[in-house]
Short mmCIF file of C-alpha atoms and ligand atoms in Angstrom, two decimals:
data_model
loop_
_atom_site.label_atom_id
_atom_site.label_comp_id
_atom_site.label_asym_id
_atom_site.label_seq_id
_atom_site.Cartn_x
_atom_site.Cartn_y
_atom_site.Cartn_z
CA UNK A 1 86.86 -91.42 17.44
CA UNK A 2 88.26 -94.82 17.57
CA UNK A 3 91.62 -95.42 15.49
CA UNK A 4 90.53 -97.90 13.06
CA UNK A 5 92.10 -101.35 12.72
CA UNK A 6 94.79 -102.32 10.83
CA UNK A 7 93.79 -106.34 9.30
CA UNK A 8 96.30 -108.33 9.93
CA UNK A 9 97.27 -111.92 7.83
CA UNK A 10 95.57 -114.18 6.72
CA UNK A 11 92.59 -111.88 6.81
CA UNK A 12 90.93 -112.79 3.41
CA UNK A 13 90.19 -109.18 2.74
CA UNK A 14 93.74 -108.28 2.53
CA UNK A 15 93.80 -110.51 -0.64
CA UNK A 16 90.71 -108.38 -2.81
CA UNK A 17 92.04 -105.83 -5.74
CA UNK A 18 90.99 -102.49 -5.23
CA UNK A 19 89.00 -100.61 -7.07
CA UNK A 20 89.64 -97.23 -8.78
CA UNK A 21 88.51 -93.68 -6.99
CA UNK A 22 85.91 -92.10 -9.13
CA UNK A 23 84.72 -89.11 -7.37
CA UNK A 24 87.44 -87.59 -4.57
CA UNK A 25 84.11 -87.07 -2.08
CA UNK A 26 83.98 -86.49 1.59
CA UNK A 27 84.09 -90.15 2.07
CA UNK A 28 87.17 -90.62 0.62
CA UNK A 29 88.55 -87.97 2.31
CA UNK A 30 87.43 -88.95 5.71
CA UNK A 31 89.27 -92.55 4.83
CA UNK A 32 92.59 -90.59 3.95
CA UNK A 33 92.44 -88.29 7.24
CA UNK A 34 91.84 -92.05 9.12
CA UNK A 35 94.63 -93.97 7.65
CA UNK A 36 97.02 -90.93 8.54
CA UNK A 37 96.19 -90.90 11.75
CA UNK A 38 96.80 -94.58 11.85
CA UNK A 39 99.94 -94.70 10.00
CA UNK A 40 101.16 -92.21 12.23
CA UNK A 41 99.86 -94.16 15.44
CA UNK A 42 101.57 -97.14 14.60
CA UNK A 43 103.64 -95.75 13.67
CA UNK A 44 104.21 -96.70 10.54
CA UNK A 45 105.58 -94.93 6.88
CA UNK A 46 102.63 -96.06 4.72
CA UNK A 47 99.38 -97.64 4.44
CA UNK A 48 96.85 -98.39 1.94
CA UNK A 49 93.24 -98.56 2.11
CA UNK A 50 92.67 -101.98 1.96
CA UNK A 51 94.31 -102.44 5.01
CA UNK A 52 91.88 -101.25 6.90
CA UNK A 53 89.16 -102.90 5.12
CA UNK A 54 88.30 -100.70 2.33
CA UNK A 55 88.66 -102.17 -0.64
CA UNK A 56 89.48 -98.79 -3.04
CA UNK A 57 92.83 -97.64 -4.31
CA UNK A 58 94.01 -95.02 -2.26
CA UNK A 59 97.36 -95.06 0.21
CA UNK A 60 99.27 -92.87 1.99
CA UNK A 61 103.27 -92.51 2.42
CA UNK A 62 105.62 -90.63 4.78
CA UNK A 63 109.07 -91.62 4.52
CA UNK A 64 111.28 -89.34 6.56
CA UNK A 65 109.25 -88.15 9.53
CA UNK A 66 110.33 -91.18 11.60
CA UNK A 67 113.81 -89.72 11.06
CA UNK A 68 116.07 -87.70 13.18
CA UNK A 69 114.69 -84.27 13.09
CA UNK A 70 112.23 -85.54 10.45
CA UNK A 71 108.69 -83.42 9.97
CA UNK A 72 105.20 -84.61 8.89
CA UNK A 73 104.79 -84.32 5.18
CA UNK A 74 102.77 -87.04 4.11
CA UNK A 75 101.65 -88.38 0.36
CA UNK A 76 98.48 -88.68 -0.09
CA UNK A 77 97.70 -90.74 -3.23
CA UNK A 78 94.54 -91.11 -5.17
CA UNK A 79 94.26 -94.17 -7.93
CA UNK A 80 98.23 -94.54 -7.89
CA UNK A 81 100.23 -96.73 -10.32
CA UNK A 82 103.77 -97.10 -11.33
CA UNK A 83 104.24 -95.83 -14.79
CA UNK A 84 108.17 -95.98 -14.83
CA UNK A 85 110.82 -98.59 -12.81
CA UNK A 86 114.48 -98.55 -13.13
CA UNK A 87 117.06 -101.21 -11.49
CA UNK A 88 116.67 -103.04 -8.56
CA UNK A 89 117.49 -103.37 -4.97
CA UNK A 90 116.75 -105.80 -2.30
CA UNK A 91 115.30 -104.07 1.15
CA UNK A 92 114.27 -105.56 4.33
CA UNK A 93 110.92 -104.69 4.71
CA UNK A 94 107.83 -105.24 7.42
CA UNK A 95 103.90 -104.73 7.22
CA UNK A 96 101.79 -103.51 10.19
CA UNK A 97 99.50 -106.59 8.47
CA UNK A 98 101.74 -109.26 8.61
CA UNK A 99 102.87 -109.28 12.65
CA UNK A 100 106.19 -109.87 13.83
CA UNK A 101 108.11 -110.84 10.72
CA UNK A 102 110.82 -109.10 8.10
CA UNK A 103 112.15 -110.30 4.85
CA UNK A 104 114.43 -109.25 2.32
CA UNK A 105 112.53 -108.09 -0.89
CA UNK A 106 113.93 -107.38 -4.61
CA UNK A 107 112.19 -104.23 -5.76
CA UNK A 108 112.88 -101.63 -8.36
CA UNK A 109 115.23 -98.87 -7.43
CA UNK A 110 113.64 -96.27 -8.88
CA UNK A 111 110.17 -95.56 -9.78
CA UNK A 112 107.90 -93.02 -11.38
CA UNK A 113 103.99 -93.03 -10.15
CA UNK A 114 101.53 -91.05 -11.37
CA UNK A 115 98.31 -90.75 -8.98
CA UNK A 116 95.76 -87.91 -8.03
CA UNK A 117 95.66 -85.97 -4.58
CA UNK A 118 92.55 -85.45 -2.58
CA UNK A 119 92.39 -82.24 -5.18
CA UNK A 120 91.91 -84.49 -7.77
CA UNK A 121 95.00 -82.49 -9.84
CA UNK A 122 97.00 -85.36 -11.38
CA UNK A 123 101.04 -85.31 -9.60
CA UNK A 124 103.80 -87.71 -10.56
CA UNK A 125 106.45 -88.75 -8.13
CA UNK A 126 109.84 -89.77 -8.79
CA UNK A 127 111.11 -92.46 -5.85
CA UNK A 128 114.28 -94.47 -5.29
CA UNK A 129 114.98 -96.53 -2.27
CA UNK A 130 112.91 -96.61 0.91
CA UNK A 131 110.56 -94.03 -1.14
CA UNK A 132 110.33 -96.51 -3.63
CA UNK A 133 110.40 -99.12 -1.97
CA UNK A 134 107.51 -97.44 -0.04
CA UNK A 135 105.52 -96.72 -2.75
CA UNK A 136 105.28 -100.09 -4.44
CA UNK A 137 104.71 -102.13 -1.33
CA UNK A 138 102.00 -100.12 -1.28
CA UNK A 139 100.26 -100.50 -4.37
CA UNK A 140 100.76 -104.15 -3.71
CA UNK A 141 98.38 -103.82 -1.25
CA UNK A 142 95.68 -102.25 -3.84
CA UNK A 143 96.38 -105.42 -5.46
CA UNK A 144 95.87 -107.62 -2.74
CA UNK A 145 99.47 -108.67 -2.66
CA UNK A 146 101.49 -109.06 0.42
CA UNK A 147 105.17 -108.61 0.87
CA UNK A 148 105.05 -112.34 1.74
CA UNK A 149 104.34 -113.27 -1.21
CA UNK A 150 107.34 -111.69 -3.08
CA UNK A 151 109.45 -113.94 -1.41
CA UNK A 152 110.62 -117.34 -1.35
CA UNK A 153 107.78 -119.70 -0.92
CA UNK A 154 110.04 -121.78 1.89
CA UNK A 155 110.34 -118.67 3.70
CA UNK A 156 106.91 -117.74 3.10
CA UNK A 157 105.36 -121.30 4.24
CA UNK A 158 107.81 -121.24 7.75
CA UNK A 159 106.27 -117.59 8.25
CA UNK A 160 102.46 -118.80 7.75
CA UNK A 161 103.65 -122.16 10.14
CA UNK A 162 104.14 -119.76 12.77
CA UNK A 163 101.65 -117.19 12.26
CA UNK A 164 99.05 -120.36 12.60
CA UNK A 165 100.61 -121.34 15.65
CA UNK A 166 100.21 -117.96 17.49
CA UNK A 167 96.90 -117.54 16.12
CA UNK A 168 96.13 -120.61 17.44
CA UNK A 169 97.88 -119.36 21.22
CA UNK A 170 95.40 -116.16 21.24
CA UNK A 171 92.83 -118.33 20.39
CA UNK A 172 93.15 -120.39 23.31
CA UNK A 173 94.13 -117.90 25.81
CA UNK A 174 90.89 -115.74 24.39
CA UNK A 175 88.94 -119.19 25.10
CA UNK A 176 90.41 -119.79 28.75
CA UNK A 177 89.68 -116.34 29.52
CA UNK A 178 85.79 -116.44 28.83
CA UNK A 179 85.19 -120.03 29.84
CA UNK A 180 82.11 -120.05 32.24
CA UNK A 181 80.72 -117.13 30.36
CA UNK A 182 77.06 -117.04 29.66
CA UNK A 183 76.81 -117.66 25.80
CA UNK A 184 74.40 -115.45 24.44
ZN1 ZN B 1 102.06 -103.38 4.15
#
């Protein structure tokens, strides 16, 4: 089956908050199996749910097997939230939905999250750094918040500036490209 896509910005879905995992059904399971095999495609070392469209609070997280000599051993993290943070750092981070652009962001150093695997047995997780970092970029997402919009709003507006202006480039090639085709 087809890999599914990844939304990118300003796609208005990336905005909604998530809602809470009731059941852990097949469904649900499917989704997590999908957004591995995405994450992994990218590649990338996380990805939530809504990134792909579905609106419901599940992500998953891999941190080191884009390493040297790193293995597969993904999180897989039902309903997670941050019940702990300690200190604070400032990492450069990325998004696979927000294309071609990296910022510094302040995040805590260290956090505790408490979620449910596909089991449905409650774990907790204690992060720091790119785990953590990880983790609560994230959960942003289950909120509908972007890593763009943790940082300065000058920054922020010169990103969306550009953004527009590519957009606007695909656009316009995509319309060159099909002019003279039959509308139907
Ligand atoms: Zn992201």
């Amino acid at each position: 089956m087809a890999l599914r896509e990844v939304l990118q910005f300003p796609d208005a879905r990336l905005k909604r908050v998530s809602k809470p995992i009731g059941e852990i059904d097949d469904a649900i399971r499917q989704l997590a199996s999908d957004l591995l095999e995405v994450m992994y495609d990218e590649p990338g070392i996380g990805l939530a749910a809504p990134q792909v469209g579905e609106a419901v609070r599940l992500i998953v997280v891999d941190t080191e097997w884009s390493q040297p000599g790193g293995e597969r051993n993904p999180l897989v993290l039902v309903n997670p939230e941050i019940v702990e943070s300690h200190g604070t750092l400032v990492w450069t981070e990325g998004c696979l939905s927000v294309p071609d652009f990296e910022a510094d962001v302040t995040r805590a150093e260290r956090v505790r999250v408490r979620a449910r695997d596909l089991d449905g047995k409650t774990l907790e997780i204690d992060a720091e750094e790119l785990q953590a970092v990880c983790l609560q970029h994230e959960i942003d997402h289950l909120d509908g918040i972007l890593f763009i919009d943790r940082i300065s709003r000058l920054k922020r507006s010169l990103y969306v500036q550009k953004r527009k202006k590519a957009l606007r480039r695909e656009q316009e090639d995509e319309g060159a490209s099909t002019a003279g085709a039959a509308r139907l």
